[in-house]
């Protein structure tokens, strides 16, 4: 009886978060991977699991980023942001994404992530564009010059892709 699978996946995610909090990133990644192995087929069968899958991809991406695995980060952040997310969850993730963007501050990397995410979302990308417009507007008046630079970069990407 596969009815236990959603609860098992959630348990794996929670274990991943706990290990993430303990800075045991390899173990966190292992648990996120177990959750993904359940959520991916569940979401194919039932779209109501897409937000859970998206959130797990994003957590998986951040754990990879913390380990310095930039390629894995890019792959999974795009996968996560490409799926339908509850707007409140998306808005919670944006400050974390901005912090990572400030660490990277590489126009090519950010452009790649942004473009791939919008392409993957297809016609449903307006919500993401609106969220990043708000972020760019807020960053443009920040005292931190790196944040203003990021605002300019985001504005350019928004003009090009939104």
Coordinates of N, CA, C and O in Angstrom, one line a residue, residues 20-103:
X20 N 20.9 19.4 7.9 CA 21.4 20.6 7.3 C 21.6 21.6 8.5 O 22.7 22.3 8.5
X21 N 20.7 21.7 9.4 CA 20.9 22.6 10.6 C 22.1 22.2 11.4 O 22.7 23.1 12.1
X22 N 22.5 20.9 11.4 CA 23.6 20.4 12.2 C 24.9 20.5 11.4 O 26.0 20.1 11.8
X23 N 24.8 21.1 10.1 CA 25.9 21.3 9.2 C 26.5 19.9 8.8 O 27.7 19.9 8.4
X24 N 25.7 18.9 8.8 CA 26.1 17.6 8.3 C 25.5 17.5 6.9 O 24.5 16.8 6.7
X25 N 26.1 18.2 6.0 CA 25.5 18.4 4.7 C 25.5 17.2 3.8 O 24.5 17.0 3.1
X26 N 26.4 16.3 3.9 CA 26.4 15.1 3.1 C 25.2 14.2 3.6 O 24.6 13.6 2.7
X27 N 25.0 14.1 4.8 CA 23.9 13.3 5.3 C 22.5 14.0 4.9 O 21.6 13.3 4.6
X28 N 22.5 15.3 5.0 CA 21.3 16.1 4.6 C 21.0 15.8 3.1 O 19.8 15.5 2.8
X29 N 22.0 15.8 2.3 CA 21.8 15.6 0.9 C 21.3 14.2 0.6 O 20.4 13.9 -0.2
X30 N 21.8 13.2 1.4 CA 21.4 11.8 1.3 C 19.9 11.7 1.6 O 19.1 11.0 0.9
X31 N 19.4 12.4 2.6 CA 18.0 12.4 3.0 C 17.1 13.1 2.0 O 16.0 12.7 1.6
X32 N 17.6 14.2 1.5 CA 16.9 15.0 0.4 C 16.7 14.1 -0.8 O 15.7 14.0 -1.5
X33 N 17.8 13.4 -1.1 CA 17.8 12.5 -2.3 C 16.8 11.4 -2.1 O 16.0 11.0 -3.0
X34 N 16.7 10.8 -0.9 CA 15.7 9.8 -0.6 C 14.2 10.4 -0.8 O 13.4 9.7 -1.4
X35 N 14.1 11.6 -0.3 CA 12.7 12.2 -0.5 C 12.4 12.5 -1.9 O 11.3 12.2 -2.4
X36 N 13.4 12.9 -2.7 CA 13.2 13.1 -4.1 C 12.8 11.8 -4.9 O 12.0 11.9 -5.8
X37 N 13.4 10.7 -4.4 CA 13.1 9.5 -5.1 C 11.7 9.0 -4.9 O 11.1 8.2 -5.6
X38 N 11.0 9.6 -3.9 CA 9.6 9.4 -3.6 C 8.7 10.4 -4.3 O 7.8 10.2 -4.9
X39 N 9.1 11.7 -4.0 CA 8.3 12.8 -4.5 C 8.2 12.9 -6.1 O 7.2 13.3 -6.6
X40 N 9.4 12.5 -6.8 CA 9.3 12.6 -8.2 C 8.2 11.7 -8.8 O 7.4 12.2 -9.6
X41 N 8.2 10.4 -8.5 CA 7.1 9.7 -9.1 C 5.7 10.1 -8.5 O 4.7 10.0 -9.3
X42 N 5.6 10.5 -7.3 CA 4.3 10.9 -6.7 C 3.8 12.1 -7.5 O 2.6 12.2 -7.9
X43 N 4.7 13.1 -7.8 CA 4.3 14.3 -8.5 C 3.9 14.0 -10.0 O 3.0 14.7 -10.5
X44 N 4.6 13.0 -10.6 CA 4.2 12.6 -11.9 C 2.7 12.1 -11.9 O 2.0 12.3 -12.9
X45 N 2.4 11.4 -10.9 CA 1.0 10.8 -10.8 C 0.0 11.8 -10.3 O -1.2 11.7 -10.7
X46 N 0.4 12.7 -9.4 CA -0.5 13.6 -8.8 C 0.1 14.9 -8.6 O 1.0 15.1 -7.8
X47 N -0.3 15.9 -9.4 CA 0.3 17.3 -9.4 C 0.2 18.0 -8.1 O 1.0 18.9 -7.8
X48 N -0.6 17.5 -7.2 CA -0.7 18.2 -5.9 C 0.6 18.0 -5.1 O 0.8 18.7 -4.1
X49 N 1.5 17.1 -5.5 CA 2.8 16.9 -4.8 C 3.9 17.8 -5.4 O 5.0 17.8 -5.0
X50 N 3.6 18.6 -6.5 CA 4.6 19.4 -7.1 C 5.2 20.4 -6.1 O 6.4 20.6 -6.2
X51 N 4.4 21.1 -5.3 CA 5.1 22.0 -4.4 C 6.0 21.3 -3.4 O 7.1 21.9 -3.1
X52 N 5.7 20.1 -3.0 CA 6.6 19.4 -2.1 C 7.9 19.0 -2.8 O 9.0 19.1 -2.3
X53 N 7.7 18.6 -4.1 CA 8.9 18.3 -4.9 C 9.7 19.5 -5.1 O 11.0 19.5 -5.0
X54 N 9.1 20.6 -5.4 CA 9.8 21.9 -5.6 C 10.6 22.3 -4.4 O 11.8 22.6 -4.5
X55 N 10.0 22.2 -3.2 CA 10.7 22.6 -2.0 C 11.8 21.7 -1.7 O 12.9 22.1 -1.2
X56 N 11.7 20.4 -2.0 CA 12.8 19.5 -1.8 C 13.9 19.7 -2.7 O 15.1 19.7 -2.3
X57 N 13.6 20.0 -4.0 CA 14.7 20.4 -4.9 C 15.5 21.6 -4.4 O 16.7 21.7 -4.5
X58 N 14.7 22.6 -3.9 CA 15.4 23.8 -3.4 C 16.3 23.6 -2.2 O 17.4 24.0 -2.1
X59 N 15.8 22.8 -1.3 CA 16.6 22.4 -0.1 C 17.8 21.6 -0.5 O 18.9 21.9 0.0
X60 N 17.6 20.7 -1.5 CA 18.7 19.9 -2.1 C 19.8 20.9 -2.7 O 21.0 20.7 -2.5
X61 N 19.3 21.9 -3.4 CA 20.2 22.8 -4.1 C 21.0 23.6 -3.1 O 22.2 23.8 -3.2
X62 N 20.3 24.1 -2.0 CA 21.0 24.9 -1.0 C 22.1 24.1 -0.3 O 23.2 24.6 0.0
X63 N 21.8 22.8 0.0 CA 22.8 22.0 0.6 C 24.0 21.8 -0.3 O 25.2 21.8 0.2
X64 N 23.7 21.6 -1.6 CA 24.9 21.5 -2.5 C 25.7 22.7 -2.6 O 26.9 22.7 -2.6
X65 N 25.0 23.9 -2.6 CA 25.7 25.2 -2.6 C 26.6 25.3 -1.4 O 27.8 25.7 -1.5
X66 N 26.1 24.9 -0.2 CA 26.9 25.0 1.0 C 28.1 24.1 1.0 O 29.2 24.4 1.6
X67 N 28.1 23.0 0.2 CA 29.2 22.1 0.0 C 30.1 22.6 -1.1 O 31.2 22.0 -1.4
X68 N 29.7 23.6 -1.8 CA 30.5 24.2 -2.9 C 30.3 23.5 -4.2 O 31.1 23.7 -5.2
X69 N 29.2 22.7 -4.3 CA 28.8 22.0 -5.6 C 28.0 23.0 -6.4 O 26.8 22.8 -6.5
X70 N 28.6 23.9 -7.1 CA 27.8 24.9 -7.8 C 27.0 24.4 -9.0 O 25.9 24.8 -9.2
X71 N 27.5 23.4 -9.7 CA 26.8 22.8 -10.8 C 25.5 22.1 -10.3 O 24.4 22.3 -10.9
X72 N 25.6 21.3 -9.2 CA 24.4 20.7 -8.6 C 23.5 21.8 -8.1 O 22.3 21.6 -8.3
X73 N 24.0 22.8 -7.5 CA 23.1 23.9 -7.0 C 22.3 24.5 -8.2 O 21.1 24.6 -8.1
X74 N 23.0 24.8 -9.3 CA 22.3 25.4 -10.4 C 21.2 24.4 -11.0 O 20.1 24.8 -11.3
X75 N 21.6 23.2 -11.1 CA 20.6 22.2 -11.7 C 19.4 22.1 -10.8 O 18.2 22.2 -11.3
X76 N 19.6 22.0 -9.5 CA 18.4 21.8 -8.6 C 17.6 23.1 -8.2 O 16.4 23.0 -8.0
X77 N 18.3 24.2 -8.2 CA 17.6 25.4 -8.0 C 16.7 25.7 -9.2 O 15.5 26.2 -9.0
X78 N 17.1 25.5 -10.4 CA 16.3 25.7 -11.5 C 15.1 24.7 -11.5 O 14.0 25.1 -11.8
X79 N 15.4 23.4 -11.2 CA 14.3 22.4 -11.1 C 13.3 22.9 -10.1 O 12.1 22.8 -10.3
X80 N 13.7 23.3 -8.9 CA 12.8 23.7 -7.9 C 12.0 24.9 -8.2 O 10.8 25.0 -8.0
X81 N 12.6 26.0 -8.7 CA 11.9 27.2 -9.0 C 11.1 27.1 -10.3 O 10.2 27.9 -10.5
X82 N 11.3 26.0 -11.1 CA 10.6 25.8 -12.3 C 9.2 25.2 -12.1 O 8.3 25.3 -12.9
X83 N 9.0 24.6 -10.9 CA 7.8 23.9 -10.6 C 6.8 24.9 -9.9 O 7.3 25.9 -9.3
X84 N 5.5 24.6 -10.0 CA 4.6 25.5 -9.3 C 4.9 25.5 -7.8 O 5.1 24.4 -7.2
X85 N 4.9 26.7 -7.2 CA 5.1 26.8 -5.8 C 4.0 27.7 -5.2 O 3.6 28.6 -5.9
X86 N 3.7 27.5 -4.0 CA 2.9 28.4 -3.3 C 3.6 29.8 -3.2 O 4.8 29.8 -3.0
X87 N 2.9 30.8 -3.5 CA 3.5 32.2 -3.6 C 4.2 32.5 -2.2 O 5.3 33.0 -2.2
X88 N 3.7 32.1 -1.1 CA 4.3 32.4 0.2 C 5.6 31.7 0.3 O 6.6 32.2 0.8
X89 N 5.7 30.4 -0.2 CA 6.9 29.7 -0.1 C 8.0 30.3 -1.0 O 9.1 30.4 -0.7
X90 N 7.5 30.7 -2.2 CA 8.5 31.3 -3.2 C 9.0 32.6 -2.5 O 10.2 32.8 -2.6
X91 N 8.2 33.4 -1.9 CA 8.6 34.6 -1.3 C 9.6 34.4 -0.1 O 10.5 35.1 0.1
X92 N 9.4 33.3 0.6 CA 10.4 32.9 1.7 C 11.7 32.5 1.1 O 12.7 32.8 1.8
X93 N 11.8 32.0 -0.1 CA 13.0 31.5 -0.7 C 13.8 32.6 -1.3 O 15.0 32.5 -1.4
X94 N 13.2 33.7 -1.7 CA 13.9 34.7 -2.5 C 15.0 35.3 -1.7 O 16.1 35.5 -2.2
X95 N 14.8 35.7 -0.4 CA 16.0 36.2 0.4 C 17.2 35.3 0.4 O 18.3 35.8 0.3
X96 N 16.9 34.0 0.5 CA 18.0 33.1 0.5 C 18.7 33.1 -0.9 O 20.0 33.1 -1.0
X97 N 17.9 33.1 -1.9 CA 18.5 33.1 -3.3 C 19.3 34.4 -3.5 O 20.4 34.3 -4.1
X98 N 18.8 35.5 -3.0 CA 19.5 36.8 -3.1 C 20.8 36.7 -2.3 O 21.9 37.1 -2.9
X99 N 20.8 36.1 -1.2 CA 22.1 36.0 -0.4 C 23.1 35.2 -1.2 O 24.3 35.5 -1.3
X100 N 22.6 34.1 -1.8 CA 23.5 33.3 -2.6 C 24.0 34.1 -3.9 O 25.2 34.0 -4.2
X101 N 23.1 34.8 -4.5 CA 23.4 35.6 -5.6 C 24.5 36.7 -5.3 O 25.4 36.9 -6.0
X102 N 24.4 37.2 -4.1 CA 25.4 38.2 -3.6 C 26.7 37.5 -3.4 O 27.8 38.1 -3.7
X103 N 26.7 36.3 -3.0 CA 28.0 35.5 -2.9 C 28.6 35.3 -4.2 O 29.8 35.4 -4.4

